[in-house]
PDB file of C-alpha atoms in Angstrom:
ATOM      1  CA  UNK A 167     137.592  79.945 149.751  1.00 50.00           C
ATOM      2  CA  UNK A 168     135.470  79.272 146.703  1.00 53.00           C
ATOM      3  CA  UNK A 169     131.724  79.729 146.994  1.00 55.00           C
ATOM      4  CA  UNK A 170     129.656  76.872 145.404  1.00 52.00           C
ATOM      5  CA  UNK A 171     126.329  77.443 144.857  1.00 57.00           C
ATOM      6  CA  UNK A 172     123.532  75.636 147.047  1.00 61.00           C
ATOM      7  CA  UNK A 173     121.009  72.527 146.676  1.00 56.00           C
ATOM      8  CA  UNK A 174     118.323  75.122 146.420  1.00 59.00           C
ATOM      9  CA  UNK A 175     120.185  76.751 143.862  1.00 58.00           C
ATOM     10  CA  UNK A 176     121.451  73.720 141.808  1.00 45.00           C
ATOM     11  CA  UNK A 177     118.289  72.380 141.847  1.00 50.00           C
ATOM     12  CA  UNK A 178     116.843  75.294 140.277  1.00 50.00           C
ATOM     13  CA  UNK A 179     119.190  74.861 137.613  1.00 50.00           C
ATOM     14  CA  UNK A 180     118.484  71.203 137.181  1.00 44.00           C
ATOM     15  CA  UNK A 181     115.069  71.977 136.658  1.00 45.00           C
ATOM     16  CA  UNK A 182     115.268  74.928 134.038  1.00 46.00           C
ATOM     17  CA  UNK A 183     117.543  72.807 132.044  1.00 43.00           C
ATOM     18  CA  UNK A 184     115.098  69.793 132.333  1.00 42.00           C
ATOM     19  CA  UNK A 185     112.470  71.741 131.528  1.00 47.00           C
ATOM     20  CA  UNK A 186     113.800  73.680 128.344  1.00 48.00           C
ATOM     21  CA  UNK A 187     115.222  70.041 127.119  1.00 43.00           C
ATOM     22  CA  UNK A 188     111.460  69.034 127.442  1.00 47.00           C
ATOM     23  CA  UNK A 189     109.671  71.657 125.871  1.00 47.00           C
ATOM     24  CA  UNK A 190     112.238  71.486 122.950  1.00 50.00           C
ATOM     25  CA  UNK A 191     111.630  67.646 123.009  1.00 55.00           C
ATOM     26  CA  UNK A 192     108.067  68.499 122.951  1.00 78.00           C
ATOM     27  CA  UNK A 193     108.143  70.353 119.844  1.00 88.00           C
ATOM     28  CA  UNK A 194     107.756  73.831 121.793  1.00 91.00           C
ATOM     29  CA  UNK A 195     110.535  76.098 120.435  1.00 92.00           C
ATOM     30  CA  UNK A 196     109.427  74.890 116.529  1.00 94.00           C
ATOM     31  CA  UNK A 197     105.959  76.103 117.158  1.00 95.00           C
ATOM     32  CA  UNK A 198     107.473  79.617 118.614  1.00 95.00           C
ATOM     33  CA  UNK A 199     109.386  79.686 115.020  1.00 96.00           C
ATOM     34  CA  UNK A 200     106.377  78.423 113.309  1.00 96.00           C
ATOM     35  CA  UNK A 201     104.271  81.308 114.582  1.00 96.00           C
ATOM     36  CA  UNK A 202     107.095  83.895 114.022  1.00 96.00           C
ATOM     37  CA  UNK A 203     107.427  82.770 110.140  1.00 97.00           C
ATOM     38  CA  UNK A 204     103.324  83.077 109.911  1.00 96.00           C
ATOM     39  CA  UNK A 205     103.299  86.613 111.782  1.00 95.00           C
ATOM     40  CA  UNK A 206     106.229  87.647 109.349  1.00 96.00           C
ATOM     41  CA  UNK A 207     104.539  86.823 106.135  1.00 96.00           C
ATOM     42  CA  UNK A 208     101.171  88.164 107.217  1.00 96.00           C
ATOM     43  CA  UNK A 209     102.851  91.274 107.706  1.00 95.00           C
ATOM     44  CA  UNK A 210     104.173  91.378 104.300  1.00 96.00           C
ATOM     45  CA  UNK A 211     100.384  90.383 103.002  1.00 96.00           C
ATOM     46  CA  UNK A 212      99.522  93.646 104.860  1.00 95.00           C
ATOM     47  CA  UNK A 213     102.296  95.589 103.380  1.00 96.00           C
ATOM     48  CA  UNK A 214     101.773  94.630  99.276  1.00 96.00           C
ATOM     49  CA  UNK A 215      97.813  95.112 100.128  1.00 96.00           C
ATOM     50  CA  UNK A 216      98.884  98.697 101.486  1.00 96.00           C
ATOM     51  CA  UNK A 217     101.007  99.469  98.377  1.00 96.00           C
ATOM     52  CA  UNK A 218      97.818  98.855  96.524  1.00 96.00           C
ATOM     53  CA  UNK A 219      95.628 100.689  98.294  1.00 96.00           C
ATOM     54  CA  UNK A 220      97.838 103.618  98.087  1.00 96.00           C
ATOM     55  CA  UNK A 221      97.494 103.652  94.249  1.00 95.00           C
ATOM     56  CA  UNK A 222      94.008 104.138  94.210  1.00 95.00           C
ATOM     57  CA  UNK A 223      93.229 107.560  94.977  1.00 95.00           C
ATOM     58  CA  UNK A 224      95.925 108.482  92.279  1.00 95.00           C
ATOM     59  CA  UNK A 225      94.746 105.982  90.001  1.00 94.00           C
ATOM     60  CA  UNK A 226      90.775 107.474  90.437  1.00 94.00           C
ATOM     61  CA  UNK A 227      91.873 111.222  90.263  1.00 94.00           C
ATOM     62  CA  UNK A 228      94.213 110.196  86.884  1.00 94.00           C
ATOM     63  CA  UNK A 229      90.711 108.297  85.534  1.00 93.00           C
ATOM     64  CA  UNK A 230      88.643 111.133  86.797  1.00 92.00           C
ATOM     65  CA  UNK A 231      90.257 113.821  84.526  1.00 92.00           C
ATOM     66  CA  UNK A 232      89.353 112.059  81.342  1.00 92.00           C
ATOM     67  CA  UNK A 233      86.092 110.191  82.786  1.00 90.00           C
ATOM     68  CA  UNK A 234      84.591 111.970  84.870  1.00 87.00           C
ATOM     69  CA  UNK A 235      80.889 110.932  84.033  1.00 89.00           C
ATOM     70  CA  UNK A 236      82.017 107.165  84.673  1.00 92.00           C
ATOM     71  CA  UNK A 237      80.930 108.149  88.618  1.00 91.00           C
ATOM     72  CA  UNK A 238      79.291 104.562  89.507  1.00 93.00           C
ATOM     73  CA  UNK A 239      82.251 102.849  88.918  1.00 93.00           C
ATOM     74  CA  UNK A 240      84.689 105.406  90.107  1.00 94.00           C
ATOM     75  CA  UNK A 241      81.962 105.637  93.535  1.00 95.00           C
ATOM     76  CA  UNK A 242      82.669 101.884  93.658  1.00 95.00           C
ATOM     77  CA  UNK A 243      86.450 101.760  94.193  1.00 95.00           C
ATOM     78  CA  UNK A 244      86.853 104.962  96.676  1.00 95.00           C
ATOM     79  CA  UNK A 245      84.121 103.299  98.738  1.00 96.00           C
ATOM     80  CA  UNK A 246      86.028  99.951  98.562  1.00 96.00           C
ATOM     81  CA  UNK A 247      89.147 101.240  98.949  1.00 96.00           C
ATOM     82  CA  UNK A 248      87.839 103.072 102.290  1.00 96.00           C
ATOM     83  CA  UNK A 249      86.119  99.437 103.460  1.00 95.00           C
ATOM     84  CA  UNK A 250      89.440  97.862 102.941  1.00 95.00           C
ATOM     85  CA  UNK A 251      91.250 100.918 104.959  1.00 93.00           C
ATOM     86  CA  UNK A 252      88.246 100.605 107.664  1.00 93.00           C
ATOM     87  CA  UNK A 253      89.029  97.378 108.831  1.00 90.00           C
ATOM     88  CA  UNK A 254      90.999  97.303 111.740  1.00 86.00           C
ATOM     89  CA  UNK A 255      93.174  94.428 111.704  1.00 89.00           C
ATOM     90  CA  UNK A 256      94.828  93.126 114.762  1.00 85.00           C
ATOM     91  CA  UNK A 257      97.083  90.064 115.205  1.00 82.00           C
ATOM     92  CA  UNK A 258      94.390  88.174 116.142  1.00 85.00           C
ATOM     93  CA  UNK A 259      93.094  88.563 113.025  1.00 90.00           C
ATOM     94  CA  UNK A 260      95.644  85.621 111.978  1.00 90.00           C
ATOM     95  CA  UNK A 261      93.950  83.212 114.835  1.00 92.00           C
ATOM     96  CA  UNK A 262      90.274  84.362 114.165  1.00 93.00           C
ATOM     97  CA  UNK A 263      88.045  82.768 111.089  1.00 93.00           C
ATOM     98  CA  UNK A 264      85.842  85.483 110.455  1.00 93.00           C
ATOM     99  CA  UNK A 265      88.138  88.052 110.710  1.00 93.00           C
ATOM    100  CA  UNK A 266      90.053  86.612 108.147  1.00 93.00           C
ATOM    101  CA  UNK A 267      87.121  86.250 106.193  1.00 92.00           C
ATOM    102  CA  UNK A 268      86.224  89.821 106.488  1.00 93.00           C
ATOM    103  CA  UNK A 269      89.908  91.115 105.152  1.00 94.00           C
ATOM    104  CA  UNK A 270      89.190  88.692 102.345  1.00 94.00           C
ATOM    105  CA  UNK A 271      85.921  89.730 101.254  1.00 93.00           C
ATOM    106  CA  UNK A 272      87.090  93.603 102.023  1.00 95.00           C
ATOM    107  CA  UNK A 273      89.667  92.967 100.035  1.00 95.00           C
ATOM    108  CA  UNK A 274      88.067  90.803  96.910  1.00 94.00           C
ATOM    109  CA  UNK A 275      85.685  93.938  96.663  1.00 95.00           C
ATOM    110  CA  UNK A 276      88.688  96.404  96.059  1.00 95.00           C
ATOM    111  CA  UNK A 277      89.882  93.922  93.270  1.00 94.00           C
ATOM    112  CA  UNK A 278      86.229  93.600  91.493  1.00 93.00           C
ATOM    113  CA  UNK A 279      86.235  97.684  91.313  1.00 94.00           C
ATOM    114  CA  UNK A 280      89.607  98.109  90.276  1.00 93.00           C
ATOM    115  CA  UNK A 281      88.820  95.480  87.705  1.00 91.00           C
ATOM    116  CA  UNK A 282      85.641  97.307  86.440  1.00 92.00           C
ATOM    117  CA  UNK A 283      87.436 100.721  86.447  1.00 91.00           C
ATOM    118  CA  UNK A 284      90.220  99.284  84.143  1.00 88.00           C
ATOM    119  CA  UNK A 285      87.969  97.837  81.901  1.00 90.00           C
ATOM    120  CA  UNK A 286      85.948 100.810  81.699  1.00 90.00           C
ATOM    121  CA  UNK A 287      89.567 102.832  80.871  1.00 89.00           C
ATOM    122  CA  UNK A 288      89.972 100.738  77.711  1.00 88.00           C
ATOM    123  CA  UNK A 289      87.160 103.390  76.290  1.00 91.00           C
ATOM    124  CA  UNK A 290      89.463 106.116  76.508  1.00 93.00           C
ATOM    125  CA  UNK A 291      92.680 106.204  74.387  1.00 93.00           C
ATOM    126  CA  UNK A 292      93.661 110.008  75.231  1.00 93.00           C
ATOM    127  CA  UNK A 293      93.573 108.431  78.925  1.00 93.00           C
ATOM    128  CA  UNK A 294      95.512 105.211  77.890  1.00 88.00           C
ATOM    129  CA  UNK A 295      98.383 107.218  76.437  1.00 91.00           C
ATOM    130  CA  UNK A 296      98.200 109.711  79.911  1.00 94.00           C
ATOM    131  CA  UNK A 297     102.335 109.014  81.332  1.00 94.00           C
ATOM    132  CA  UNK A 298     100.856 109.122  84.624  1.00 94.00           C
ATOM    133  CA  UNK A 299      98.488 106.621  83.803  1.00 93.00           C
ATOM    134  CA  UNK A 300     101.246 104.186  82.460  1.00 90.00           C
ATOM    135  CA  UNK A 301     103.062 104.917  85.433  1.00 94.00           C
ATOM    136  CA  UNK A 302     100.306 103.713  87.715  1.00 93.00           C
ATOM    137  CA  UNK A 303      99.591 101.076  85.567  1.00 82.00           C
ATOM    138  CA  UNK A 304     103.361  99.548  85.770  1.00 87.00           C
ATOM    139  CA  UNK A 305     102.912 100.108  89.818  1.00 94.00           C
ATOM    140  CA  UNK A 306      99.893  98.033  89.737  1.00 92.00           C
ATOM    141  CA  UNK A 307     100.907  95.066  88.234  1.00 90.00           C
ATOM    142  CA  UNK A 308     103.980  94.899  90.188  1.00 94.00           C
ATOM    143  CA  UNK A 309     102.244  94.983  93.200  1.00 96.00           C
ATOM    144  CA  UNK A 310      99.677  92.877  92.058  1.00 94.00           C
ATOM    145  CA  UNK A 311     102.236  90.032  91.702  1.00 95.00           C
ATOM    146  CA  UNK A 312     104.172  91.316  95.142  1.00 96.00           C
ATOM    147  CA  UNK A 313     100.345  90.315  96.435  1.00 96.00           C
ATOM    148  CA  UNK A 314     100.405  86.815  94.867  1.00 94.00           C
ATOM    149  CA  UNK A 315     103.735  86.288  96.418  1.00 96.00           C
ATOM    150  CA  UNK A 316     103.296  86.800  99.609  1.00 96.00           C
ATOM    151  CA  UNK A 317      99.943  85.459  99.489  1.00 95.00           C
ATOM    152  CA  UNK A 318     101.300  81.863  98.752  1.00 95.00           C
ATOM    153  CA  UNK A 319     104.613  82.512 100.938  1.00 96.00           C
ATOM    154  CA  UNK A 320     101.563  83.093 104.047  1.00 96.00           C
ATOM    155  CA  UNK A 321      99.737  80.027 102.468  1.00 96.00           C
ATOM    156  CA  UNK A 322     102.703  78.183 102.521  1.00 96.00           C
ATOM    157  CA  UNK A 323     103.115  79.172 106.131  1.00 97.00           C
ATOM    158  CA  UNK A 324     100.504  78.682 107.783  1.00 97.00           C
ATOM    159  CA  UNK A 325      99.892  74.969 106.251  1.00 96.00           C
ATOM    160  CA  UNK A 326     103.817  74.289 107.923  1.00 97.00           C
ATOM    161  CA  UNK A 327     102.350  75.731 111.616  1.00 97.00           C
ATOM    162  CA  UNK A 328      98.827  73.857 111.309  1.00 97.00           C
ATOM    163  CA  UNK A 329     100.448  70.688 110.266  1.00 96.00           C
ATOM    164  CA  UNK A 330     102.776  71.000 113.290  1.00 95.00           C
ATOM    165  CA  UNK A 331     100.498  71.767 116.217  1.00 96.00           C
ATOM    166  CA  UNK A 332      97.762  68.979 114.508  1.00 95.00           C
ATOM    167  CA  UNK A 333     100.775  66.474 114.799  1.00 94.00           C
ATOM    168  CA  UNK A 334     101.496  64.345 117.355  1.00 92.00           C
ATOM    169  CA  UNK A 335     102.873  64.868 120.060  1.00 89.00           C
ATOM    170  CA  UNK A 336     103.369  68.714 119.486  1.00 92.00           C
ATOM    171  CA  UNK A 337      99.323  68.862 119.508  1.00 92.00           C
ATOM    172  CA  UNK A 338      99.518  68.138 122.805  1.00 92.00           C
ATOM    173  CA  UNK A 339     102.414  71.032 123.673  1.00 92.00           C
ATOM    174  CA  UNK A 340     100.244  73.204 121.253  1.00 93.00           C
ATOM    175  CA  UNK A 341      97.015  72.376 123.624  1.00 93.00           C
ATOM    176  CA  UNK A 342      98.826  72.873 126.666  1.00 92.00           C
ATOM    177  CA  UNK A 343      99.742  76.503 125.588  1.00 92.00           C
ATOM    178  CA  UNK A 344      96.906  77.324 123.648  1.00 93.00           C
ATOM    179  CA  UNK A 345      98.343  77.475 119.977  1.00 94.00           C
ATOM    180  CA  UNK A 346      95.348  76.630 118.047  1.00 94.00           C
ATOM    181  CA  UNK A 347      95.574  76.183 113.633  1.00 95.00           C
ATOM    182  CA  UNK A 348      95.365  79.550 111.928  1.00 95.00           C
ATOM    183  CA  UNK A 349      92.700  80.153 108.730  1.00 94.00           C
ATOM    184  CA  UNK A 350      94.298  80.616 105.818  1.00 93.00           C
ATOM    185  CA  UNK A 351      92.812  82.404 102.903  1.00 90.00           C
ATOM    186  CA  UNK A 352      90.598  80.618 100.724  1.00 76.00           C
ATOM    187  CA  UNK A 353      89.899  81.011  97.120  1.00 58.00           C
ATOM    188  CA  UNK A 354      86.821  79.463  95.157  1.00 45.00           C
ATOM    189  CA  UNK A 355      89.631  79.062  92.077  1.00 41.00           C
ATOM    190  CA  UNK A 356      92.728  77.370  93.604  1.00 44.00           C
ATOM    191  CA  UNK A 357      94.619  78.430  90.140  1.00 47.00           C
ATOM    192  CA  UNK A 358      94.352  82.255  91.151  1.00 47.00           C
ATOM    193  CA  UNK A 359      96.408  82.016  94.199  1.00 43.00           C
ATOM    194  CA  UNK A 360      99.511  81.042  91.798  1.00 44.00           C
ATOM    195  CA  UNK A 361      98.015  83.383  89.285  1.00 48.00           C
ATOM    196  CA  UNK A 362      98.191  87.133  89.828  1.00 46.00           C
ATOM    197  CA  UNK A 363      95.389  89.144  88.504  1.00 46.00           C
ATOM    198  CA  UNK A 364      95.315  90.099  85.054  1.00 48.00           C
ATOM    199  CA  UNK A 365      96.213  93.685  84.757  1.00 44.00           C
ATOM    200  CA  UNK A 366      95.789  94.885  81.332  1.00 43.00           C
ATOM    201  CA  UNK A 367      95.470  98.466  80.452  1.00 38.00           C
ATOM    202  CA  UNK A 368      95.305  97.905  76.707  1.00 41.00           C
ATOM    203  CA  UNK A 369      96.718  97.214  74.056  1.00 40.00           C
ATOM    204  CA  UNK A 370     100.901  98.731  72.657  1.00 37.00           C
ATOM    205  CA  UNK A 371     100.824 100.397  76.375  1.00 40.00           C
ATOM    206  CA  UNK A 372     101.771  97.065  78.127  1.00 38.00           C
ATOM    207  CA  UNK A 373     104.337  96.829  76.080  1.00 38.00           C
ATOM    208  CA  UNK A 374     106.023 100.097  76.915  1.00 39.00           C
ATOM    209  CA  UNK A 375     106.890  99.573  80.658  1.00 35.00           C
TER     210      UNK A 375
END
């Protein structure tokens, strides 16, 4: 004879469908794929910053063999390129304020040096025309754009996610399970996060990519 399964049993059931139709209903499973799509883009924010932090040891030794004196500003990026590689960033770096504040501000301070030490290369021509130079400076501004990408795509994001657990009545589901908004980053110029950073290392050699 057939087995059918008991009361107990189909009453388990019941309840685990009920109970997925209600969380769904609740706006449950769209927060889980809200919070994926942020953790997915941050790590891609990680990844371009990476690429960029790679560059800069070969970037400072290329500098160093035609400017050697220029120590300050060559001091300045190795020390912020080791702040920036310091910080130890967690995922609950993407739920915590001043942790995101402090991979900002890490990471603005990288930009200001690398900023100064390309201005400071526009004094050397001999170090302009260098192949590995133009090499690094073609790798630069392609990451610096991968940066402003992802950037906006995290941006973009995390505004979908925050909207959806401030909403009612998925802020109540959001409550309930402890899903709180997310920082996003912040920018005193709201034109520079469409904007990548002007990397210019002078003159005919941007031309010749």
């Amino acid at each position: 004879m057939p087995s059918f399964p008991s009361l107990s049993m189909f009453r388990s059931l019941l309840a685990a469908v009920c109970l997925s139709a209600l969380l769904s209903g609740c706006g449950y499973n769209q927060i889980q794929a809200n919070d994926e799509a942020v953790k997915s883009a941050w790590a891609e924010v990680l990844n371009q910053y990476k690429r960029r932090a790679d560059l800069v040891p070969n970037l400072v030794n290329v500098v160093k063999g035609y400017a050697d004196h220029e120590k300050e500003v060559l001091t300045r990026v190795t020390e912020a390129r080791a702040s920036v590689g310091s910080l130890q960033v967690t995922p609950e770096t993407l739920n915590d304020p001043a942790a995101m504040e402090r991979f900002q501000q890490a990471q603005a301070s990288l930009s200001s040096a690398l900023s100064r030490l390309l201005v400071v290369s526009e004094n050397y021509p001999n170090l302009k025309a260098d192949a590995n130079f133009r090499d690094l400076q073609a790798q630069l501004e392609g990451t610096e754009n991968r940066i402003t990408v992802a950037r906006n795509r995290y941006i973009q994001t995390v505004q979908t996610y925050n909207v959806h657990v401030r909403s009612f009545p998925t802020n109540l589901t959001a409550k309930m399970f402890g899903y709180d908004v997310k920082p996003s980053f912040t920018v005193e110029n709201e034109k520079a996060i469409s904007d990548a950073p002007k990397v210019d290392f002078g003159g005919s050699n941007s031309g010749n990519k």
